[in-house]
Coordinates of C-alpha atoms in Angstrom, one line a residue:
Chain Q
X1 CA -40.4 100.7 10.3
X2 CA -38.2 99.2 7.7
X3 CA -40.8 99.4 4.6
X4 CA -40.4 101.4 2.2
X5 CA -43.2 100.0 0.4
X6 CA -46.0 100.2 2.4
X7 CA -45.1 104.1 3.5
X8 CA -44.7 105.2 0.0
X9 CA -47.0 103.4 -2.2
X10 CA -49.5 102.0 -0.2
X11 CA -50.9 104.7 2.4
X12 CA -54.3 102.5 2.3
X13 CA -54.6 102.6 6.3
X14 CA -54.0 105.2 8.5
X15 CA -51.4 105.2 11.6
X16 CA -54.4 104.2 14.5
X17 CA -55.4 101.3 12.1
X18 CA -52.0 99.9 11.6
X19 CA -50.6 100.8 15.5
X20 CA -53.7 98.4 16.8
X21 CA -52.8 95.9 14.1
X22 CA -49.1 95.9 14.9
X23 CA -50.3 96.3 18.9
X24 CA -53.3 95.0 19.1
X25 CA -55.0 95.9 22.9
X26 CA -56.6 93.2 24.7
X27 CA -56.2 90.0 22.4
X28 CA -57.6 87.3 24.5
X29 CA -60.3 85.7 26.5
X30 CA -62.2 86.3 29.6
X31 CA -63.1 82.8 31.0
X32 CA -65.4 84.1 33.5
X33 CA -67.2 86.6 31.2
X34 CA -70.9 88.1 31.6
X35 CA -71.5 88.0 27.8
X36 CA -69.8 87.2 24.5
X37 CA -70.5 88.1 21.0
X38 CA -69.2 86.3 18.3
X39 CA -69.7 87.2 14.6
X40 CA -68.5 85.9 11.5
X41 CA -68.7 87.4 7.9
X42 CA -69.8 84.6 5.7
X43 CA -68.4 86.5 2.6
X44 CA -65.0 87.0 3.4
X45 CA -64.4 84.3 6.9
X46 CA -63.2 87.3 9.0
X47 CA -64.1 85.8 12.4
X48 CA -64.5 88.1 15.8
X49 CA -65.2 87.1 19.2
X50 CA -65.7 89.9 22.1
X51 CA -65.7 89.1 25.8
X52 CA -67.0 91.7 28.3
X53 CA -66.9 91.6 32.2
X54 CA -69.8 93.9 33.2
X55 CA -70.5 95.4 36.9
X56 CA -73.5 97.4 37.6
X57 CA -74.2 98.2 34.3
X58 CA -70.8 99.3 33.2
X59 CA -68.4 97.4 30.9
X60 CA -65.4 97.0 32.9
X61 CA -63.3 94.7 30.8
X62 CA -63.0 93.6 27.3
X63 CA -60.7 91.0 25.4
X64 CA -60.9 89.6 22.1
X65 CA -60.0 87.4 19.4
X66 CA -60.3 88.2 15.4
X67 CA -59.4 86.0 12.2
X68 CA -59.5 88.8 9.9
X69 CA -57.6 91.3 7.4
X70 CA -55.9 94.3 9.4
X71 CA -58.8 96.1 9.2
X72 CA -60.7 94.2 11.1
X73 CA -57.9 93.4 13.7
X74 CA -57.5 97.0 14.2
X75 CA -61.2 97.9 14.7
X76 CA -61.5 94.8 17.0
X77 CA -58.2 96.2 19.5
X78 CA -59.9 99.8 19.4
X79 CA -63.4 98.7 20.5
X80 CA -62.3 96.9 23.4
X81 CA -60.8 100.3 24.9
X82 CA -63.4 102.0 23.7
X83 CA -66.1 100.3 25.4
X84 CA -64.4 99.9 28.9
X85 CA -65.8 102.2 31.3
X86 CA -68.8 103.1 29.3
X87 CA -72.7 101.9 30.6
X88 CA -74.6 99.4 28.7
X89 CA -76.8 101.8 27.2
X90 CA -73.4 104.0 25.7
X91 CA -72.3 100.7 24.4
X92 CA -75.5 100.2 22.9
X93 CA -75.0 103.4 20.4
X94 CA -72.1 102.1 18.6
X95 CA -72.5 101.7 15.5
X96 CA -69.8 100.8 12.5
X97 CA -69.7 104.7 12.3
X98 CA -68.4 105.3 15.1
X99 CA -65.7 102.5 14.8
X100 CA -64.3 103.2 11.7
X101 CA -64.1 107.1 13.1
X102 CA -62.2 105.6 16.2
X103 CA -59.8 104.3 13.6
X104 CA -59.4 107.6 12.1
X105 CA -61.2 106.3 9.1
X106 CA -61.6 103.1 7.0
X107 CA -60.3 102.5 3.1
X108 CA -63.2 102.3 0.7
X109 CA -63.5 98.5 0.3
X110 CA -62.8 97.9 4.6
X111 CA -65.7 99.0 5.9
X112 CA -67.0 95.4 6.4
X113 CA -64.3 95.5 9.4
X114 CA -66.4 98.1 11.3
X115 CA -69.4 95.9 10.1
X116 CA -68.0 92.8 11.9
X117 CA -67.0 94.5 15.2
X118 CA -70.4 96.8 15.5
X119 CA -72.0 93.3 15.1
X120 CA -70.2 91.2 17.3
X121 CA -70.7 94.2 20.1
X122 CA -74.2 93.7 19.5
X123 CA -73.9 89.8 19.9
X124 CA -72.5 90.4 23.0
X125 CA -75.0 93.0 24.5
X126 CA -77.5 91.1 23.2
X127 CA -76.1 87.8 24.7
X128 CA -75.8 89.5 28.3
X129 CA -79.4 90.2 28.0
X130 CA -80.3 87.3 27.2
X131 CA -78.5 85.6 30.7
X132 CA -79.7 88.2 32.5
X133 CA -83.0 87.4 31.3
X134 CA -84.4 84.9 34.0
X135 CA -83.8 87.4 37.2
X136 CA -85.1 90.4 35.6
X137 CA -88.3 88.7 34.2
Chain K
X1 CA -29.4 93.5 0.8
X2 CA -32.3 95.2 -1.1
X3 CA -34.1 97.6 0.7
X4 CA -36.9 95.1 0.3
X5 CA -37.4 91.6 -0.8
X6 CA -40.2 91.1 -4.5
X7 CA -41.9 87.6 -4.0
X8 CA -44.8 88.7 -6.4
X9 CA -42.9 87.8 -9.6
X10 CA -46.5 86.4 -11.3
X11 CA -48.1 90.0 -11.0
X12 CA -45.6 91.5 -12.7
X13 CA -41.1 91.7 -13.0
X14 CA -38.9 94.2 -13.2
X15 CA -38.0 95.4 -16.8
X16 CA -34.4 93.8 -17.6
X17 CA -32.0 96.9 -18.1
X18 CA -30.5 95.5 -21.1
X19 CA -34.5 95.7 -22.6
X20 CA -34.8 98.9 -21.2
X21 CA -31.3 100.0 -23.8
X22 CA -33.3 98.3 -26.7
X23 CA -36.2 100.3 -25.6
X24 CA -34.4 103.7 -25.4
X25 CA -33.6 104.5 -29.0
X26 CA -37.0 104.3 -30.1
X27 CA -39.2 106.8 -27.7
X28 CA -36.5 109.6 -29.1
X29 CA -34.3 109.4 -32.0
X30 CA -35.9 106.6 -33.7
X31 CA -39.8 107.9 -33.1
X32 CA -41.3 107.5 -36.1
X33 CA -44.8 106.1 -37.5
X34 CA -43.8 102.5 -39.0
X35 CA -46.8 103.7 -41.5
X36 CA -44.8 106.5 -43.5
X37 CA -42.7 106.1 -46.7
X38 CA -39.6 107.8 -45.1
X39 CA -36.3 106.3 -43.6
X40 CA -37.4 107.2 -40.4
X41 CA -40.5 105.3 -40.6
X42 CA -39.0 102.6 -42.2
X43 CA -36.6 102.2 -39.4
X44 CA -39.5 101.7 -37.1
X45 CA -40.9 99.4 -38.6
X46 CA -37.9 97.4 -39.6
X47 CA -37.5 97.0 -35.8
X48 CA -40.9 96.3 -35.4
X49 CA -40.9 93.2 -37.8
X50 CA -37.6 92.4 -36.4
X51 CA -39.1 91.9 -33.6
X52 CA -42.0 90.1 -34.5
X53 CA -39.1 87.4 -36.3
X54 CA -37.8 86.9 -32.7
X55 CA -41.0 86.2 -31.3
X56 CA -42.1 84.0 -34.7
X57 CA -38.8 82.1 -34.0
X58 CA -39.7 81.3 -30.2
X59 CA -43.3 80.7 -31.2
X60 CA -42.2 78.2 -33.9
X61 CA -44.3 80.0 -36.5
X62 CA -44.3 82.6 -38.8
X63 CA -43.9 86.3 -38.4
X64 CA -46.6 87.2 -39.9
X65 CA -49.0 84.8 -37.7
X66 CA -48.0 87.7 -34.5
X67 CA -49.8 90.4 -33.5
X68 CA -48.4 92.9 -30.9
X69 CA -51.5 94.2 -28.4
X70 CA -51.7 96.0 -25.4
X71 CA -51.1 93.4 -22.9
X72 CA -52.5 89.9 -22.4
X73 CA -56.1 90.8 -21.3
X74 CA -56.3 92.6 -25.0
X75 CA -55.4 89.5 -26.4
X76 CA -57.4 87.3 -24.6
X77 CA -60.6 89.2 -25.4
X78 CA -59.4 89.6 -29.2
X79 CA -58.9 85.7 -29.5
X80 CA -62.1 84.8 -27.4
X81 CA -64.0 87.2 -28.9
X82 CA -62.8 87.4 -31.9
X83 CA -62.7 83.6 -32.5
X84 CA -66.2 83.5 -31.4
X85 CA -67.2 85.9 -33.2
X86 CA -65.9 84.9 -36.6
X87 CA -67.7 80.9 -36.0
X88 CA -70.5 82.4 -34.8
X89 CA -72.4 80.8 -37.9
X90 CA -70.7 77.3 -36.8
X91 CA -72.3 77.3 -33.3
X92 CA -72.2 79.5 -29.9
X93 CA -70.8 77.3 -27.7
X94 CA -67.1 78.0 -26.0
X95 CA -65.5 75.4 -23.3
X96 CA -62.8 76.9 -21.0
X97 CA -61.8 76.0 -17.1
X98 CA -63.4 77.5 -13.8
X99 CA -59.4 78.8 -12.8
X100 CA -58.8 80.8 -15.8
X101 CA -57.5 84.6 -14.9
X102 CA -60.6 86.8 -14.9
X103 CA -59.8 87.7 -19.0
X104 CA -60.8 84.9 -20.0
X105 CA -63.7 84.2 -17.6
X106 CA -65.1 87.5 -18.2
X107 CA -64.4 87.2 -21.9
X108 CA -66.6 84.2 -22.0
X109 CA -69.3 85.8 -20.0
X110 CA -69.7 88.7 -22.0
X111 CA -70.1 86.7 -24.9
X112 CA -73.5 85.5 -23.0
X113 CA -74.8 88.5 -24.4
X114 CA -74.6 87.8 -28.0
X115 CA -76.2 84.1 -27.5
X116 CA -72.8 82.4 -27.1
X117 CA -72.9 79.6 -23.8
X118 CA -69.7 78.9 -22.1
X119 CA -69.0 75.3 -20.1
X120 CA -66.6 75.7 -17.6
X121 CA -64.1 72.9 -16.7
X122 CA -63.9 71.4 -13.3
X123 CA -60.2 70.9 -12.1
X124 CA -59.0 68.4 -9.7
X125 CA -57.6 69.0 -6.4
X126 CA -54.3 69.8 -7.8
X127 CA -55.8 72.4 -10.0
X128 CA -55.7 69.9 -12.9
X129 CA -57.9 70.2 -16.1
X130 CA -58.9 66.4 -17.4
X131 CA -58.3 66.1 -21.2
X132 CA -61.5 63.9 -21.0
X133 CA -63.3 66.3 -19.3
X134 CA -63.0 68.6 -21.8
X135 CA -63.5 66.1 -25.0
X136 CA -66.3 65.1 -23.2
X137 CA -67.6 69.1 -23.3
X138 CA -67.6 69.8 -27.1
X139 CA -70.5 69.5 -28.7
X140 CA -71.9 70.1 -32.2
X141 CA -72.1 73.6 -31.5
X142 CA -68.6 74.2 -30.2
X143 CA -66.5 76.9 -31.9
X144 CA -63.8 77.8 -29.4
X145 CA -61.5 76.0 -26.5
X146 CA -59.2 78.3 -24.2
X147 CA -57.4 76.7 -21.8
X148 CA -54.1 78.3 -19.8
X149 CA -51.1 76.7 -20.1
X150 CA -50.0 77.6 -16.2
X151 CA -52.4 79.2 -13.9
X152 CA -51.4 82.8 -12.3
X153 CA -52.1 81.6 -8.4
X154 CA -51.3 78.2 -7.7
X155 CA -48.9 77.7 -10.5
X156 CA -50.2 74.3 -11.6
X157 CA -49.4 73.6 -15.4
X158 CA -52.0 72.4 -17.2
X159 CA -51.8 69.4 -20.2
X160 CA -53.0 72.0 -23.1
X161 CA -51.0 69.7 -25.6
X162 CA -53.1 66.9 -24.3
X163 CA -56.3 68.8 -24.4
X164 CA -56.3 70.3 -27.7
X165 CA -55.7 66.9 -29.6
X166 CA -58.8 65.4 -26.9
X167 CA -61.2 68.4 -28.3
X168 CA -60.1 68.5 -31.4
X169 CA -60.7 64.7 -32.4
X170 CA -63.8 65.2 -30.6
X171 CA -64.8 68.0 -32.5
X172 CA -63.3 66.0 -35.4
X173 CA -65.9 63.1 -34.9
X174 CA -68.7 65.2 -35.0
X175 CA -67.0 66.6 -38.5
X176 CA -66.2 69.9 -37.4
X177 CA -63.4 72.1 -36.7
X178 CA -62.9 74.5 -33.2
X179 CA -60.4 76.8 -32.6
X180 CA -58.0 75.7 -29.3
X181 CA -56.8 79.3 -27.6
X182 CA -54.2 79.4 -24.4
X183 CA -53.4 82.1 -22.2
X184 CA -49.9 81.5 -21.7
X185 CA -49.3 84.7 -19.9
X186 CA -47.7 82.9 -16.8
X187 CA -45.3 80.5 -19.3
X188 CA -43.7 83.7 -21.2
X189 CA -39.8 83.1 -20.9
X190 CA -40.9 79.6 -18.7
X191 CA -42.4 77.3 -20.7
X192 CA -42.1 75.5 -23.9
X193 CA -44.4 77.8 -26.1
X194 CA -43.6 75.7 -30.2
X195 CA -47.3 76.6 -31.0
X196 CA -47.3 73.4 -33.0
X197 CA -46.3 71.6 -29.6
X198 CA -48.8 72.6 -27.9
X199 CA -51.5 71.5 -30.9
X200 CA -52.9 75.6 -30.5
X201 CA -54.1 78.0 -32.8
X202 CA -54.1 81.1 -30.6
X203 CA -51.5 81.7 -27.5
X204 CA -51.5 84.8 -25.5
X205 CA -48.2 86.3 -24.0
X206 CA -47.4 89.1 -21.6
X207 CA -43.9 90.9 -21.7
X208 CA -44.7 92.0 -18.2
X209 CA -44.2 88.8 -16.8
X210 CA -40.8 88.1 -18.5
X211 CA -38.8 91.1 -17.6
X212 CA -40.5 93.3 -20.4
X213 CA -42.7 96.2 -19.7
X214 CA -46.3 96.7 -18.9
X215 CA -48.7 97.6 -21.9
X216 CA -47.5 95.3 -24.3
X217 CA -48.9 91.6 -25.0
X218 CA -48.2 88.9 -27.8
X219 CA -51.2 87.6 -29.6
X220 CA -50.5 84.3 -32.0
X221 CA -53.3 83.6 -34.5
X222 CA -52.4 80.2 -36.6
X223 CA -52.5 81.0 -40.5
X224 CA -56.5 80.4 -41.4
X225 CA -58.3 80.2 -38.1
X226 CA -61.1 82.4 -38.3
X227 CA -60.5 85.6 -36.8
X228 CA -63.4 88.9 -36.6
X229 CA -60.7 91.5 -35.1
X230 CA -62.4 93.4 -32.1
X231 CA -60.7 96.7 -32.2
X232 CA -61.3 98.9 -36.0
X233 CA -59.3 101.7 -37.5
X234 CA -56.3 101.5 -39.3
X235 CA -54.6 98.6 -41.8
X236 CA -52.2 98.1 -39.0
X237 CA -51.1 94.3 -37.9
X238 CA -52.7 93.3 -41.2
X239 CA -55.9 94.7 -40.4
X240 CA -56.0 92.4 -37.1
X241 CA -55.4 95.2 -34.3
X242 CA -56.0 98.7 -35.6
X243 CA -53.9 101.5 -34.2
X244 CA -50.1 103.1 -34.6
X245 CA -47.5 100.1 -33.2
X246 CA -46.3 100.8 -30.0
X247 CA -42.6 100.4 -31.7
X248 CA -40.8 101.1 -28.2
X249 CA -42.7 98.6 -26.5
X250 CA -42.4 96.1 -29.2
X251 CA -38.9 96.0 -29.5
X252 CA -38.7 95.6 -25.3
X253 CA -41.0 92.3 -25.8
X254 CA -39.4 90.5 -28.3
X255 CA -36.0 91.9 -26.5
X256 CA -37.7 90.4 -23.0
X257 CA -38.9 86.7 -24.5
X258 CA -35.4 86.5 -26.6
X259 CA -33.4 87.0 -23.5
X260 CA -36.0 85.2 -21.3
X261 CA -35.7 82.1 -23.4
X262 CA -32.1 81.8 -23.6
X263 CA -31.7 82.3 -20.1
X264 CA -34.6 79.9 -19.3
X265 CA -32.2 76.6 -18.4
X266 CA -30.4 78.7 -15.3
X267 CA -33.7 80.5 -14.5
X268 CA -35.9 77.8 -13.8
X269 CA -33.3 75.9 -12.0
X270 CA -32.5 78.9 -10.0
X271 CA -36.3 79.8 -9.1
X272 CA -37.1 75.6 -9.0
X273 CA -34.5 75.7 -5.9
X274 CA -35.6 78.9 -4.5
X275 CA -39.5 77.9 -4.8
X276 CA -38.5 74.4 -3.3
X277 CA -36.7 75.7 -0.4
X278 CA -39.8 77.8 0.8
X279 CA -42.3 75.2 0.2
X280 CA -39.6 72.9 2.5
X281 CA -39.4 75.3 4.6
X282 CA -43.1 75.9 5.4
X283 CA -44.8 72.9 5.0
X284 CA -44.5 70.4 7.3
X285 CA -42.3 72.8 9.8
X286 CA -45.6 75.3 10.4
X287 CA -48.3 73.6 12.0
X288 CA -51.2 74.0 9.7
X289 CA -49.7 75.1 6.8
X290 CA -50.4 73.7 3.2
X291 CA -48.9 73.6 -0.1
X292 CA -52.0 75.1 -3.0
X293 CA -51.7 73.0 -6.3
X294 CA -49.6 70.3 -7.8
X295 CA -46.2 69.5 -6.5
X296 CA -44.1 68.8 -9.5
X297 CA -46.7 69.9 -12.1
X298 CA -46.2 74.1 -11.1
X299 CA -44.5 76.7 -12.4
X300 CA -40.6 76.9 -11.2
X301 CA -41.3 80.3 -9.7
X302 CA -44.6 79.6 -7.9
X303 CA -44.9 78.7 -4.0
X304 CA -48.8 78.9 -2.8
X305 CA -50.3 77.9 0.5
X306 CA -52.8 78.1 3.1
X307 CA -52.2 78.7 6.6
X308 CA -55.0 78.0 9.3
X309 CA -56.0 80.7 11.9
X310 CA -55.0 83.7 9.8
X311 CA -56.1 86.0 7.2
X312 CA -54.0 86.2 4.0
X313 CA -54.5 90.0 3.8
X314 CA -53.1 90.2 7.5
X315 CA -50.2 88.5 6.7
X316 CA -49.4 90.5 3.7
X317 CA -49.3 93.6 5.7
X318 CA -47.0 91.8 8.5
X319 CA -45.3 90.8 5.5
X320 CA -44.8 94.4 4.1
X321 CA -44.0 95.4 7.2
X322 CA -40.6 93.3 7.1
X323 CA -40.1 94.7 3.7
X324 CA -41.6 91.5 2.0
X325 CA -44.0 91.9 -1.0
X326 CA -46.3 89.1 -1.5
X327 CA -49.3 88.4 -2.8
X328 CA -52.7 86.4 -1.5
X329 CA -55.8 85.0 -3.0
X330 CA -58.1 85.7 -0.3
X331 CA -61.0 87.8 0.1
X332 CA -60.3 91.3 1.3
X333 CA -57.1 91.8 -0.7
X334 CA -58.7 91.5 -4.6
X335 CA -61.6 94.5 -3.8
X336 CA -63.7 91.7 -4.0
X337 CA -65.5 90.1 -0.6
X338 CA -65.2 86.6 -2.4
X339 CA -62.3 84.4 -1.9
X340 CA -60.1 83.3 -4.9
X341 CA -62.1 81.4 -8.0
X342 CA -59.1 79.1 -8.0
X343 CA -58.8 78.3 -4.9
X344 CA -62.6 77.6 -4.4
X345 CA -62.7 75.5 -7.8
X346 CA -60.1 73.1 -6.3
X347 CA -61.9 72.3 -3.3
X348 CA -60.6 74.3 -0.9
X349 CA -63.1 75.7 1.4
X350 CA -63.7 79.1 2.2
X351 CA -62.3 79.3 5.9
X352 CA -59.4 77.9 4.6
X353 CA -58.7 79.9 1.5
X354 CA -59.1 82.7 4.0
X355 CA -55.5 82.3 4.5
X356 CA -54.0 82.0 1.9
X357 CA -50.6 82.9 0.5
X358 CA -48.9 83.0 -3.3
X359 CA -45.0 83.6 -3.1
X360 CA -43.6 83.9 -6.3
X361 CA -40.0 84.3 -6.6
X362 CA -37.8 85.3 -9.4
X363 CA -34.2 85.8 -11.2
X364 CA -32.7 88.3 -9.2
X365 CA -34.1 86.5 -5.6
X366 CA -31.1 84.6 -3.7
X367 CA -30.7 81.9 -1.1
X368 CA -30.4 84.5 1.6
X369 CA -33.9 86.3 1.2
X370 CA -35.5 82.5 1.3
X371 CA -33.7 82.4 4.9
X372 CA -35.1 85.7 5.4
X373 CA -38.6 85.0 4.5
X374 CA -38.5 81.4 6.7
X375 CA -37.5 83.1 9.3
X376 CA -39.9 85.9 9.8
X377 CA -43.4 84.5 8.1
X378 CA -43.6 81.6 10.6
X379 CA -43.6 84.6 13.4
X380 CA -45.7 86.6 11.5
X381 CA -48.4 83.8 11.6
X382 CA -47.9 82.6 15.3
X383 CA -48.3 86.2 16.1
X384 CA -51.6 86.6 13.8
X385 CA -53.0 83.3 15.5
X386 CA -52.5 84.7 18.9
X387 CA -55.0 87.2 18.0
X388 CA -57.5 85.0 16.5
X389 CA -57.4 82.9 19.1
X390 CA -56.5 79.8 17.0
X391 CA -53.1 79.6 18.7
X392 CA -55.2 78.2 21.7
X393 CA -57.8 75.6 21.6
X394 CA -61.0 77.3 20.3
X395 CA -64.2 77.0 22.3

């Protein structure tokens, strides 16, 4: 990394927060996808949008696509691996906790990021709920 | 090449070495209290009032109409406050603009407190303060006007000259007299700053933002304007800012603004070319990228946009990454959740000013780092779009 700035003055963000910002996992969209959640903080404008492809309860894929400070890129890229391969009801128990953990922490001030992403998780559980409302009723 | 390249020259500038010599003497050898009877002392504070003749002599007043503070927020509060304050048996009303750095703003709102009202002045989409607007504002309990003479984001200047004269013939006709402050913190070293050109009885300077160090402002007070001094002690600064002179400091302003202002005819061109050449550069060649503030009407070192589909506090840190340092006016990157007061007051909506952008170059910038800076922002942002999706039609 050629900064010298940002390694010597501003240690704000820890190394998992800025690798998923400068590689961010699973940017995109899934056009066939059995439920997206998408959030957006009306304070700030950060904007998230999380696809997941769900089989037989499990969360088997998951893309997204954030507007958003690096915090909130960086929780978006870990949630999607976090959530693949885990049942609806483990998805369920994330919270913003548990993201900005999976991010090795959050600077005071960037928590909102793990707000955004815990919500737009929700949004999306919520959402496949919803379609798969009519055939479980 | 640098190690890295500065493009936040409004937040603060390097201190000039040759200030830093005319600093030196005075933190050892020459240390003394510019209060005692002794040669020492009086050595101090012959450079002291030296000093305050250089800044007198770029000011276009007299020496004795200067006070040295502790940076330019001191001396906004001191003339707000103060001014206010000492009219407060005149009327409670003060008139200032909705982009004014957060000084003044929260000058004014503190003075809500003590049964003082402040109206605050729409600007244009440029970031342009109407004259009229403001005549139109005073009314016959109006004691103070402040009004910045170039603001610290988007870099528009504003027509203070214009705008005193407006207020003041208002506040004429309704046979009173107000006192007309500027925050010229942005113009120091810039800007034509004859006091009696810009029609002002109070101006605020910071030597920060001319190649002088931190810690250290510049407070004008016209001879006569009413003036209740805010901070008590001491006889120092005629009784107008108690406390022992900050001698080294002192001598580093007046060294800054002397050097600033006679190198002011090949620094603005320099920065007007360099500040061109990224606005050039960016708008019009990046898909949704806009210029913040008015084109001609801006400071020579200021360069402030908005790009759609990214987050200004995301491109800093790509920035930073390429060994850029920038600065943005978007939420996330102040500590506050609210995007910039500036940007907002011109019109600019909040999605938008999401991602914005201030680049503000300087004297020791070249041609080269521009190049630089084209060439790796506009990747920075395609790559920060691909992530939000806005690189790609959104759904």
């Amino acid at each position: 990394m050629k900064s010298a700035l940002l390694y010597r003055y501003m240690p704000r963000y820890s190394t998992k927060v800025m690798d998923h910002f400068t590689n961010p996992r699973n940017v995109g969209v899934i056009e066939d996808a059995d439920a997206v959640g998408r959030e957006r903080n009306p304070a700030c404008g950060d904007t998230m949008t999380l696809y997941l492809k769900i089989r037989d309860g499990i969360i088997v894929d998951a893309r997204f696509q954030t507007l958003g400070c690096t915090a909130s890129i960086a929780v978006s890229s870990v949630t999607t691996e976090l959530v693949k391969g885990k049942s609806l009801e483990e998805a369920r128990m994330i919270d913003r906790h548990c993201l900005g953990d999976a991010v090795d922490g959050l600077p005071p001030g960037k928590t909102h990021a793990g707000v955004l992403v815990a919500d737009a998780l929700k949004a999306a559980l919520g959402d496949y709920k919803t379609r798969a409302a009519p055939d479980t009723a | 090449m640098k190690d890295y390249i500065y493009l936040d020259h409004a937040a603060t500038t390097p201190v000039d070495p040759r200030v830093v010599e005319a600093m030196l003497p005075y933190f050892t050898e020459r240390f003394g209290n510019p209060s005692g009877v002794y040669t020492l002392s009086q050595s101090s504070h012959g450079a002291m009032e030296e000093a305050r003749e250089t800044v007198a002599d770029v000011l276009g007043c007299s020496p004795g109409e200067v006070i040295f503070t502790g940076g330019a927020s001191e001396a906004d509060n001191a003339a707000i406050k103060g001014g206010a304050f000492a009219m407060r048996r005149e009327g409670n009303h003060l008139i200032t603009s909705a982009i004014e750095h957060h000084a003044v703003l929260h000058s004014c709102q503190a003075l809500d407190d003590y049964g003082f009202e402040t109206t605050y002045l729409d600007v244009d989409a440029a970031g342009l303060i109407s004259p009229e607007d403001a005549a139109e504002a005073v009314t016959d309990r109006t004691v103070l006007v402040t009004i910045m003479l170039a603001n610290n984001e988007v870099g528009t200047i504003e027509p203070v000259a214009d705008i005193s004269r407006a207020v003041k013939e208002r506040a004429w006709a309704l046979g009173r007299d107000i006192i007309v402050h500027t925050d010229a913190a942005q113009a120091g070293g810039v800007l034509d700053l004859n006091v009696d050109r810009l029609e002002v009885d109070m101006l605020t300077l910071a030597a920060h933002k001319f190649y002088g160090p931190k810690g250290v402002g510049i407070l004008y007070i016209r001879d006569g304007t009413p003036f209740t001094p805010q901070q008590h002690g001491g006889s120092q600064e005629k009784n107008r800012r108690a406390g022992t002179e900050n001698i080294p400091l002192i001598v580093g302003a007046a060294e800054a603004l002397r050097l600033a202002v006679e190198e002011q005819g090949t620094n603005n061109e320099h920065c007007t070319s360099l500040r061109d050449r990224l606005i050039d550069g960016l708008v019009g060649r990046v898909e949704g990228a806009y210029l913040n503030g008015h084109r001609t009407l801006r400071l020579p070192n200021n360069a402030n946009f908005c790009f759609d589909g990214v987050a200004g506090e995301s491109v800093l840190l790509g920035l930073d990454m390429e060994g850029i340092a920038a600065s943005s006016g978007s939420a996330c990157t102040s500590g506050s959740m609210d995007p910039s007061h500036v940007l907002t007051a011109m019109g600019v909506s909040a999605e938008r000013a999401v991602g914005s952008l201030r680049l503000t170059v300087g004297k020791s910038n070249d041609g080269e780092e521009i190049d630089k800076v084209l060439e790796v922002l506009p990747r920075i942002i395609q790559r920060l779009r691909e992530v939000s999706g806005a690189a790609q039609p959104v759904g």
